[in-house]
Coordinates of C-alpha atoms in Angstrom, one line a residue:
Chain A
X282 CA -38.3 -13.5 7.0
X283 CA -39.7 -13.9 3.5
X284 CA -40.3 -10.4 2.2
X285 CA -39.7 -10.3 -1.4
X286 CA -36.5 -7.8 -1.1
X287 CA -35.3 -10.8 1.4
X288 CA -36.1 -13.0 -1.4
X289 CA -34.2 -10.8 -3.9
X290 CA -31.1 -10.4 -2.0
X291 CA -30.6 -14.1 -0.9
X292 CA -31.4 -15.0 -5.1
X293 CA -28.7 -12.1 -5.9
X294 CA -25.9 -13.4 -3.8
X295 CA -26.5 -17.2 -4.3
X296 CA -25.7 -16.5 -7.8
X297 CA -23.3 -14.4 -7.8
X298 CA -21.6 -17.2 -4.7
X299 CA -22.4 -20.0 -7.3
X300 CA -20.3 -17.7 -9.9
X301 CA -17.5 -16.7 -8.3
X302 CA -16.6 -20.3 -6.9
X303 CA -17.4 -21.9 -9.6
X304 CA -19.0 -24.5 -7.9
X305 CA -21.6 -27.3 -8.3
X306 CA -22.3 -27.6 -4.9
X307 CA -25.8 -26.3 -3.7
X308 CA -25.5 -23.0 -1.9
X309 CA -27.8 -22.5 0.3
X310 CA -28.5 -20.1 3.6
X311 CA -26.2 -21.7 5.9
X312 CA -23.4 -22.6 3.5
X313 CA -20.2 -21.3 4.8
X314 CA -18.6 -18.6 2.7
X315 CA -14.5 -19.4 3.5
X316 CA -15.0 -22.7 4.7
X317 CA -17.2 -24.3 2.2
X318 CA -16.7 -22.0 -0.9
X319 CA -13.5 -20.9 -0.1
X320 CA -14.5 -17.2 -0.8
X321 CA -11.1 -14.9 0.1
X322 CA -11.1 -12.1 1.6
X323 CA -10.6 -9.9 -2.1
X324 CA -13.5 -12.0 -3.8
X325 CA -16.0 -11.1 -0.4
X326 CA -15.2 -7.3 -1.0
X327 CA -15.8 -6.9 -4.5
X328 CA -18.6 -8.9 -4.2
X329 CA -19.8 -6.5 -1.4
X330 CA -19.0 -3.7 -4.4
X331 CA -21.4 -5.7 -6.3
X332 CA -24.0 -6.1 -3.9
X333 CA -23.8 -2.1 -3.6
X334 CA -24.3 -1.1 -6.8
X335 CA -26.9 -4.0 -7.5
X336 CA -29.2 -2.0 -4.3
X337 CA -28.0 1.7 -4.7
X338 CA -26.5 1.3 -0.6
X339 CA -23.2 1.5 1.1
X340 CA -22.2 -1.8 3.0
X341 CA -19.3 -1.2 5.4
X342 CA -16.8 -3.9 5.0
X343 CA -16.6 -3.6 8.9
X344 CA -19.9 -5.0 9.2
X345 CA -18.3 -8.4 7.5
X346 CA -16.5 -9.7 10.7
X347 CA -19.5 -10.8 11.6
X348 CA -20.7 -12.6 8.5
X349 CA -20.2 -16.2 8.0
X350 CA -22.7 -18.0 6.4
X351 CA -25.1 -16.7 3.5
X352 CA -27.8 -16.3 5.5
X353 CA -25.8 -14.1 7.8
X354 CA -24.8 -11.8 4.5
X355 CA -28.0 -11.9 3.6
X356 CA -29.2 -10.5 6.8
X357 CA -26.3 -7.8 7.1
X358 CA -27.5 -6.4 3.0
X359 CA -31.9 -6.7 3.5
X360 CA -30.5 -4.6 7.1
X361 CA -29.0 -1.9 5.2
X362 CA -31.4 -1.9 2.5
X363 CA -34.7 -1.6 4.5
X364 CA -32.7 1.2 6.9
X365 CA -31.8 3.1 3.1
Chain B
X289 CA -10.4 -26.3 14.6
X290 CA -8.6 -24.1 17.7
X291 CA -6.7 -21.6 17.6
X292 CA -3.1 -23.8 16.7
X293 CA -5.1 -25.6 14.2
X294 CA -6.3 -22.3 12.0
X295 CA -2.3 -21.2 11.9
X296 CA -1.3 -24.5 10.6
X297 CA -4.1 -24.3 8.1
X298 CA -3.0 -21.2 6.8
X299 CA 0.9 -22.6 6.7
X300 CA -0.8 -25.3 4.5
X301 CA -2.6 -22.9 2.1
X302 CA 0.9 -20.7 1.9
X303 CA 2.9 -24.4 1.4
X304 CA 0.0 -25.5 -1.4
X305 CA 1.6 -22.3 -3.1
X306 CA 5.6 -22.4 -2.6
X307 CA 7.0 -25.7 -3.1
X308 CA 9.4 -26.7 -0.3
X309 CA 12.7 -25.1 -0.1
X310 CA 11.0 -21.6 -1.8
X311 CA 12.1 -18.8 0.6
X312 CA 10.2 -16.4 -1.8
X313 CA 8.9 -14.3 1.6
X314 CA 11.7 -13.2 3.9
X315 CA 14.4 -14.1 1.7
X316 CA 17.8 -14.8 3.9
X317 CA 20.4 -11.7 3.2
X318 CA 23.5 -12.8 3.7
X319 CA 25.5 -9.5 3.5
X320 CA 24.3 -6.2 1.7
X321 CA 27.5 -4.7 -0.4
X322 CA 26.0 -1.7 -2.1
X323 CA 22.4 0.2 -3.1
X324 CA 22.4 -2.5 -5.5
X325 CA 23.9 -5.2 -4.8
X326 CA 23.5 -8.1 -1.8
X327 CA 24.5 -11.6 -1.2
X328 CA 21.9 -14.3 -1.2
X329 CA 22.9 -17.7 -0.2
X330 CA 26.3 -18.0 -2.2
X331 CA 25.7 -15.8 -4.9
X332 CA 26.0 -11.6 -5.6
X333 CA 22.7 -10.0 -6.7
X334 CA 21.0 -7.3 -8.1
X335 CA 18.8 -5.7 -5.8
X336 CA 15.3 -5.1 -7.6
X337 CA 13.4 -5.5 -4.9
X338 CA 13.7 -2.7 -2.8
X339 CA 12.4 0.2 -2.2
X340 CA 15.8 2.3 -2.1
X341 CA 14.1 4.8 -4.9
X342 CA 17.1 7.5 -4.7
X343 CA 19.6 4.9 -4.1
X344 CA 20.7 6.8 -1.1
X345 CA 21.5 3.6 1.9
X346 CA 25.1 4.0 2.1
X347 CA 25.1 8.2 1.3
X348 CA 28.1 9.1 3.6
X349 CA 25.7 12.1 4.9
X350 CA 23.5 9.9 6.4
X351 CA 25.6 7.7 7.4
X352 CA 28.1 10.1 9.6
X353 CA 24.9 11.4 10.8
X354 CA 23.3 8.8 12.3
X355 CA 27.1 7.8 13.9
X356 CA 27.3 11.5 15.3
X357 CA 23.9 10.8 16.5
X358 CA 24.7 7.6 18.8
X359 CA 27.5 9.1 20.0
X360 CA 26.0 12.1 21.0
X361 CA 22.5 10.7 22.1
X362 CA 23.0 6.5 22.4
X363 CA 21.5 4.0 20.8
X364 CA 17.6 4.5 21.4
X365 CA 14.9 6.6 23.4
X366 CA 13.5 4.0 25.5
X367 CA 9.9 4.9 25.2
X368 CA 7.1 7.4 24.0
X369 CA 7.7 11.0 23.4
X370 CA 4.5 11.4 25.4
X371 CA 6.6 10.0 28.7
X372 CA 10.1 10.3 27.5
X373 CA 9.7 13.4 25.9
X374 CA 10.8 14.9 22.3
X375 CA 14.7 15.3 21.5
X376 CA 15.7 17.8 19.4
X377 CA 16.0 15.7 16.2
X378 CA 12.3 14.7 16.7
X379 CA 11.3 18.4 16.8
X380 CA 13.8 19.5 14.2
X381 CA 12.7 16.7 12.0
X382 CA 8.9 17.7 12.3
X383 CA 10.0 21.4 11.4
X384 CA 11.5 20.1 8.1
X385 CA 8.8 17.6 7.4
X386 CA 6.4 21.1 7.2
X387 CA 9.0 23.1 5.7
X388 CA 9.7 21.0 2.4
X389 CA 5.3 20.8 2.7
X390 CA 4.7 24.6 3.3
X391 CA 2.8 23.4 6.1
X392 CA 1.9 24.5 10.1
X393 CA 2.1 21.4 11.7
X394 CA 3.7 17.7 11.0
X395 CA 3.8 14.6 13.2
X396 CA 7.0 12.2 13.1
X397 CA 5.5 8.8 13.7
X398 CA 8.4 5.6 14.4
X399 CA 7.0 3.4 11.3
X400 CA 5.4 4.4 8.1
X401 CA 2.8 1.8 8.8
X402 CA 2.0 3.9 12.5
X403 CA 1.7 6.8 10.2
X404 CA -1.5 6.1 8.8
X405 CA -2.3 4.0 11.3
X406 CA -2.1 6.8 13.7
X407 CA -3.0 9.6 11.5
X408 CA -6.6 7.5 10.4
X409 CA -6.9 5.9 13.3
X410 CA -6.9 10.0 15.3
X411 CA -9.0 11.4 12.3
X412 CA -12.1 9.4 12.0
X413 CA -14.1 7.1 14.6
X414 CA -16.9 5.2 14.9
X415 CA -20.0 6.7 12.7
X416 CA -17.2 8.2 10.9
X417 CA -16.6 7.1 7.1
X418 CA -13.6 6.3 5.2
X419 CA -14.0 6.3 1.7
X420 CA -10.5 3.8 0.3
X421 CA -9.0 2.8 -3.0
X422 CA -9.4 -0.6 -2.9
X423 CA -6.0 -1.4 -4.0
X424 CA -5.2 0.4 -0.5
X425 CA -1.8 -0.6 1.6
X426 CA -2.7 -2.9 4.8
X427 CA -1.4 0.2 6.7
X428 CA -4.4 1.8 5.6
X429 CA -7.1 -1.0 6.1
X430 CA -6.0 -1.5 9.2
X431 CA -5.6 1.9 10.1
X432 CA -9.8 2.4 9.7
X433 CA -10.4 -0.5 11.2
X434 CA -8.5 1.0 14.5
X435 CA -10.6 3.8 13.8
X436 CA -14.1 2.0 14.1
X437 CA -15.1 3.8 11.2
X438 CA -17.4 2.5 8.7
X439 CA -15.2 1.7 5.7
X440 CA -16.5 2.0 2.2
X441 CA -14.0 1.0 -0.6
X442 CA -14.4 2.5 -4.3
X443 CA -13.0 0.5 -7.7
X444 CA -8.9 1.4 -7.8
X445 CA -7.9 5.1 -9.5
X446 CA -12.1 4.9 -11.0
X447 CA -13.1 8.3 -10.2
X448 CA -16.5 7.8 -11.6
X449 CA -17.0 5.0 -8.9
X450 CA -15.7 7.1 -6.1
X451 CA -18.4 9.4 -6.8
X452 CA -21.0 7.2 -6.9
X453 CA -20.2 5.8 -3.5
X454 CA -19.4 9.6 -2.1
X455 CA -23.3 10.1 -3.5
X456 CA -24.3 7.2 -1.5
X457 CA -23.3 8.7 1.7
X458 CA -25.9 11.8 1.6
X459 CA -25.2 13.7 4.2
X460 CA -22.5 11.9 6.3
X461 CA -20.1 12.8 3.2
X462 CA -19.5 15.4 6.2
X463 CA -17.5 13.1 8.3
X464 CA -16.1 11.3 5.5
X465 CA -12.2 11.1 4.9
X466 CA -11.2 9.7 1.7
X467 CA -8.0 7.6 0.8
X468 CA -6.0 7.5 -1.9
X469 CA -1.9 7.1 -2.6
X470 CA 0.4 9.0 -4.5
X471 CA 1.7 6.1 -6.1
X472 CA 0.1 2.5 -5.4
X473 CA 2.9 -0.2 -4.7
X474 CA 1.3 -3.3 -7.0
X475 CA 0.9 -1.9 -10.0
X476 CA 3.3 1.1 -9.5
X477 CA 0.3 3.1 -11.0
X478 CA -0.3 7.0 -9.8
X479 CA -4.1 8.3 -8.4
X480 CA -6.0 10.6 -10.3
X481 CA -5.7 13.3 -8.4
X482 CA -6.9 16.3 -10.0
X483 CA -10.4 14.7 -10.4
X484 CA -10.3 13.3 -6.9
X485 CA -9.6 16.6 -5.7
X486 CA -12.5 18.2 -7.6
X487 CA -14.8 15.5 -6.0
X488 CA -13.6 16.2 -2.4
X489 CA -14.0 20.2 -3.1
X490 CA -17.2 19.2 -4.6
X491 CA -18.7 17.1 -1.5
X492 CA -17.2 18.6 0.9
X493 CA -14.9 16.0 2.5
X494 CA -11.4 15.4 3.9
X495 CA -8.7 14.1 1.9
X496 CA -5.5 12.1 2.4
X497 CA -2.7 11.4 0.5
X498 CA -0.1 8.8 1.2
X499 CA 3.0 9.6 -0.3
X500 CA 4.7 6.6 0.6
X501 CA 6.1 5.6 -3.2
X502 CA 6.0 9.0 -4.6
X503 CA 7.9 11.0 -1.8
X504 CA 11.4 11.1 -3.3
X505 CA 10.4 10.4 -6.1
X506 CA 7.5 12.6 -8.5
X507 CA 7.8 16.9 -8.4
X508 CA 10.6 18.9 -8.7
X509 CA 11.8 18.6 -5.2
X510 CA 10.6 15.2 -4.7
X511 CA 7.5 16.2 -2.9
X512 CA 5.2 13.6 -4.1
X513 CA 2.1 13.6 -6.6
X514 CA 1.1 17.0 -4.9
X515 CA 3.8 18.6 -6.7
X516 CA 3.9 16.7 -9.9
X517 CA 0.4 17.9 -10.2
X518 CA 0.5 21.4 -8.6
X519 CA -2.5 20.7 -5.9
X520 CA -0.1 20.7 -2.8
X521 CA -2.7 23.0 -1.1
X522 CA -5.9 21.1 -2.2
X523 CA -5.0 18.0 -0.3
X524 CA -6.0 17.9 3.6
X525 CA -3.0 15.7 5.2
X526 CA -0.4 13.5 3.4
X527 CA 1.6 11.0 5.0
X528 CA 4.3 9.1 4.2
X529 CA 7.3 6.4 5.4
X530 CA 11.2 6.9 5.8
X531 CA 11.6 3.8 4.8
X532 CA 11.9 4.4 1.2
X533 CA 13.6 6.8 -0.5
X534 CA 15.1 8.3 2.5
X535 CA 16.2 4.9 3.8
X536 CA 15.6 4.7 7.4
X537 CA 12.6 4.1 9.2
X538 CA 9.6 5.9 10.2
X539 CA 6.7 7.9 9.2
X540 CA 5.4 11.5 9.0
X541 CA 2.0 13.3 8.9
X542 CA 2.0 17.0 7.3
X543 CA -1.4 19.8 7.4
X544 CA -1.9 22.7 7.4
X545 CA -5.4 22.2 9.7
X546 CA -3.9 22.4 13.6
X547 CA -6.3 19.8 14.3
X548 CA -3.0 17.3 13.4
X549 CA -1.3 18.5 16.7
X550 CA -4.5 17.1 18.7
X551 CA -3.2 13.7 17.1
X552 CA -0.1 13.5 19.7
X553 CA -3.0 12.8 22.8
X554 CA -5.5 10.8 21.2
X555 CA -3.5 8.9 18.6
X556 CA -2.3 5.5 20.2
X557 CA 0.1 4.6 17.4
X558 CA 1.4 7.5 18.4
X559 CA 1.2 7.7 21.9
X560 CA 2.0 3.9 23.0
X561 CA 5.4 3.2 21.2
X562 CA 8.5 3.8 21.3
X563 CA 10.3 7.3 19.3
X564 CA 12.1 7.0 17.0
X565 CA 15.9 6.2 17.9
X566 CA 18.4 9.3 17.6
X567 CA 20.4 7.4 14.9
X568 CA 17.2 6.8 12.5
X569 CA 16.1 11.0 13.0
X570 CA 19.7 11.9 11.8
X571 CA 20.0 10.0 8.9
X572 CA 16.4 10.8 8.1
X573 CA 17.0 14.0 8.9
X574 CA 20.3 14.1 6.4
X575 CA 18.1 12.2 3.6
X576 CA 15.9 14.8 3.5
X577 CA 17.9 17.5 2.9
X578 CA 19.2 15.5 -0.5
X579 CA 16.4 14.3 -1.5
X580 CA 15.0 17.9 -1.5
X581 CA 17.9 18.9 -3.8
X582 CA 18.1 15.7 -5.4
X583 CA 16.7 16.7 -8.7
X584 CA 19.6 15.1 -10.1
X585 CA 18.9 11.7 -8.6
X586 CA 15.2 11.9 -10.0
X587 CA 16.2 12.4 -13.2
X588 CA 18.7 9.1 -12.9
X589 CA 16.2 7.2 -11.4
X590 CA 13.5 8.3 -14.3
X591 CA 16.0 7.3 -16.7
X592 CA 16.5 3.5 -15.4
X593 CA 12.3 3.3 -15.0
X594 CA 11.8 4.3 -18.2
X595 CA 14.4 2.3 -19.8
X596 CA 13.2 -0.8 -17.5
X597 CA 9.7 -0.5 -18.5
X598 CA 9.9 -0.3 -21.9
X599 CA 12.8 -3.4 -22.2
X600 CA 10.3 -5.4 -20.2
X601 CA 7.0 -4.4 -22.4
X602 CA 8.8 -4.5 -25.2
X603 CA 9.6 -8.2 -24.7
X604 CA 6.2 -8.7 -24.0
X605 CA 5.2 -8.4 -20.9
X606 CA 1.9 -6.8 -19.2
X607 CA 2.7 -4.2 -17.1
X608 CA 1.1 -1.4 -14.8
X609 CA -0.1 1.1 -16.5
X610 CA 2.4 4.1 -16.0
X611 CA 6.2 3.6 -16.1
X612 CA 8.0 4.0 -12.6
X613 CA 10.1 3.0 -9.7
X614 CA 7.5 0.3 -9.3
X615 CA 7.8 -2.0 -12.4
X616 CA 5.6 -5.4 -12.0
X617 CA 4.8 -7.7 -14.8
X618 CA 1.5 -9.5 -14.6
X619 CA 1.6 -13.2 -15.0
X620 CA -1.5 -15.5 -15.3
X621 CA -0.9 -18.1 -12.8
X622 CA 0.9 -18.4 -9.2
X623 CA 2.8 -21.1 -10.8
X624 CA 4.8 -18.9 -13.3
X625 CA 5.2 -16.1 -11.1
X626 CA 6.9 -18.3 -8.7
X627 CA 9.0 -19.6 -11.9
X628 CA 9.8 -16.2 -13.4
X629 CA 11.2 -15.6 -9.7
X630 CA 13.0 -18.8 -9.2
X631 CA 14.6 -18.1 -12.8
X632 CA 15.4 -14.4 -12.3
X633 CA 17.2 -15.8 -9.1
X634 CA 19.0 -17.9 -11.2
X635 CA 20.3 -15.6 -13.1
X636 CA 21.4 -13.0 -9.9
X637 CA 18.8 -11.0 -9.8
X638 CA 16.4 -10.6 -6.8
X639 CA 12.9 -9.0 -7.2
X640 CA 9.6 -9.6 -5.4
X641 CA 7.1 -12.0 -5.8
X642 CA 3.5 -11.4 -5.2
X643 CA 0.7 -13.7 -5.0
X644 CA -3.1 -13.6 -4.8
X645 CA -4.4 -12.4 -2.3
X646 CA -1.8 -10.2 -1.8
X647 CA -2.2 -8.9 -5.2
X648 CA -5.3 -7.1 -6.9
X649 CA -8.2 -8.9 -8.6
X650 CA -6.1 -12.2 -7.9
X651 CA -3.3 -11.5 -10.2
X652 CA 0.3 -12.7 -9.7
X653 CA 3.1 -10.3 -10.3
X654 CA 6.7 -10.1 -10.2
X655 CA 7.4 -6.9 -8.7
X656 CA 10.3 -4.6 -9.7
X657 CA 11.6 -1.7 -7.5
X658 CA 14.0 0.6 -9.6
X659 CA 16.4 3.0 -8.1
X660 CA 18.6 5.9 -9.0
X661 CA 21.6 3.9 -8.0
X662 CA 21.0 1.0 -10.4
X663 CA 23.8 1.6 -13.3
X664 CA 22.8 1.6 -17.2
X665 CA 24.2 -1.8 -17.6
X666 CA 22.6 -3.4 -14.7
X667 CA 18.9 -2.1 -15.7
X668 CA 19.9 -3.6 -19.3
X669 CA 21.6 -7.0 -17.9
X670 CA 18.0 -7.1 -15.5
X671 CA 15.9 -6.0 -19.1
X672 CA 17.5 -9.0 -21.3
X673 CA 16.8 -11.2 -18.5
X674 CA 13.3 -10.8 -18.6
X675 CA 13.4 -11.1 -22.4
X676 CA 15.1 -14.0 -22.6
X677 CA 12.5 -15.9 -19.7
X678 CA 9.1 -14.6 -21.8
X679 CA 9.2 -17.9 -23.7
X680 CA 9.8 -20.0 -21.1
X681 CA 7.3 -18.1 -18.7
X682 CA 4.9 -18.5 -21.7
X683 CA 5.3 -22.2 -22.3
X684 CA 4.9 -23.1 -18.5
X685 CA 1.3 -23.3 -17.4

């Protein structure tokens, strides 16, 4: 998938990710978000807050169980967007 | 890692945070003397941290109640009022419940927590919404996710970002409940509920209101936040626990849509537990009836908030931002939270500690819970205490 929303989204949350930890590692799609950034489960929804008012859409936080990795969140917000 | 191996991960994050021999969580209680006062380990505390707003644990009503009650009834229902039927407390109890709310129907549930589980969980399913606070309870998270609705959480008590999110939805703002709380139990902060009113009147939405901290507690007749602020009839259902100012344990639903009834065959908190025992529905039952004419109690328990709050800001500390029976003082690390506590121990006086996650935006706190029993003395003895820890507090990184 490399649409330029794609693009946008993954750009979006790999900073924000890279913010929030404040970490040096490289994030990149399949970077873990609790095992490898240690993102709690508070941080994840406000960033999903974030994320909504960055794209003008409503993320359920529902939707997260099934979000691990970047790539995966990724997927989950360029779904809702393109559905908007 | 398998399944053993995540739970001792997470004992090792919770470790990482309490230094060995730290029984911050689940504190042993040796023996409980009064509203106020307990024995921990070898020494007599002050009890500011519970949530015994009117002070009313050992109120000789309740209490010959709930012994009338086991005599009369024994000591528990064995099952579901769906199999093993409704006593007459239960049913008298629900009649009160929509009595002191002016309202047609109300649910007894067995735990506050099943309350809103129950009561969310029977509103709203899947491609159903739940609009939430985010500083919501757990009984509440969890409740929607029972539900299978999608959940959409707006920035705590920020109106303006509620309605943004409400916009969001278009048209499924049509099978939207929104969430908020009378009085929130971190902060001890109260909803804004005249403008979340005007939004749900204005979108066309269902509302709920849980009274958990507030019941008792704000309004003339302890009602809640619906009758501090006169919209009683604007909100769709509240619910609330027993296990606060009327000091048992339990929950209630009130409405005045008769959809609630429809609750009692589709609401499995409801339906697949055990009823409340006889005991618990009498001194509930007795609890009511003075904290509906327990303006007197109110007005003590105002008193000791107010005198709490400002001995506490006025030596400096941050605090929520409306005084209360839920007093916490924000700290800027785990680390002197968990000292703050240790020290207030020290010096005989139990309160709660709360660290992140638990707590919003990652804060730490050390929670107060005031009640209407606490004595002038005791609220000062508890005031100077804090005082004389800011500096040390301060000093500890």
């Amino acid at each position: 998938m490399t649409d330029s929303n794609y693009d946008e989204i993954m750009q979006l949350l790999c900073d924000r990710l890279s913010s929030l930890t404040n970490s040096s590692a490289q994030i990149s799609p399949e970077t873990n978000l609790i095992s490898q950034l240690s993102i709690d489960s508070i941080k994840l929804l406000n960033l999903i807050m974030e994320v909504e008012d960055a794209f003008d859409i409503s993320i359920p936080i529902n939707a997260l169980a099934d979000v691990q990795t970047v790539r995966e969140l990724v997927d989950l917000v360029h779904k809702i967007k393109s559905a908007s | 890692m398998n399944l053993l191996e995540k739970i001792d991960a997470a004992a090792a994050a919770r470790k990482a945070l309490l230094p060995n021999g730290v029984g911050a969580f689940g504190i042993p209680i040796e023996e409980v003397y009064s509203a106020t006062e307990a024995k921990i380990g070898d020494r007599r505390v002050l009890l500011l941290g519970t949530n015994n707003y009117l002070g009313l644990t050992f109120a000789p009503e309740c209490i010959q109640a709930a012994h009338e009650a086991i005599d009369k009834e024994g000591t528990g229902t064995t099952g579901s009022r769906m199999a093993n039927g409704s006593y007459f407390g239960h049913r008298a109890l629900e009649k009160e419940f929509a009595d002191f709310y002016q309202c047609s129907s109300s649910i007894v549930f067995t735990t506050g927590y099943q309350a809103n589980l129950g009561t969310i969980s029977g509103l709203v399913g899947p491609g159903d919404t739940v609009l939430i606070d985010g500083d919501s309870h757990a009984s509440i998270y969890d409740g929607c996710i029972l539900s299978g609705a999608d959940i959409i959480r707006f920035k705590h008590n920020d109106v303006a970002d509620m309605e943004k999110r409400l916009r969001r939805l278009g048209s499924r703002v049509e099978t939207t409940l929104v969430i908020a709380e009378g009085i929130y139990s971190m902060l001890g902060d109260q909803a804004p509920l005249a403008e979340i009113v005007k939004l749900k009147n204005q979108y066309g939405c269902i509302l709920l209101l849980d009274e958990a901290h507030s019941l008792g507690v704000l309004g003339e007749t302890g009602q809640g936040l619906v009758e501090k602020t006169g919209l009683l009839q604007e909100v769709d259902f509240i619910t609330g626990t027993f296990s606060k100012s009327l000091c048992s344990i339990g929950g209630f639903c009130v409405s005045n849509h008769p959809q609630l009834e429809q609750l009692r065959y589709i609401s499995h908190p409801y339906i697949f537990t055990a009823s409340p025992s006889p005991a618990t529905i009498a001194s509930t039952r007795a609890a009511l009836e003075l904290l509906r004419k327990g303006s007197h109690l109110r007005k003590q328990l105002w008193n000791n908030c107010t005198q709490l709050y400002s001995a506490l800001k006025e030596a400096g500390y941050v605090l929520g931002p409306d005084p209360g029976p839920v007093i916490a003082a924000v700290v800027d690390t785990p680390q002197q939270a968990l000292l703050l506590w240790q020290q207030l121990l020290e010096h005989n006086i139990y309160v709660n500690l709360i660290l992140p996650p638990a707590a919003p935006e990652g804060k730490s706190l050390v929670r107060c819970s005031v009640n209407a029993a606490h004595t002038e003395d005791q609220i000062r003895y508890v005031g100077d205490t804090f005082a004389k820890l800011y500096s040390v507090i301060s000093s500890h990184s």
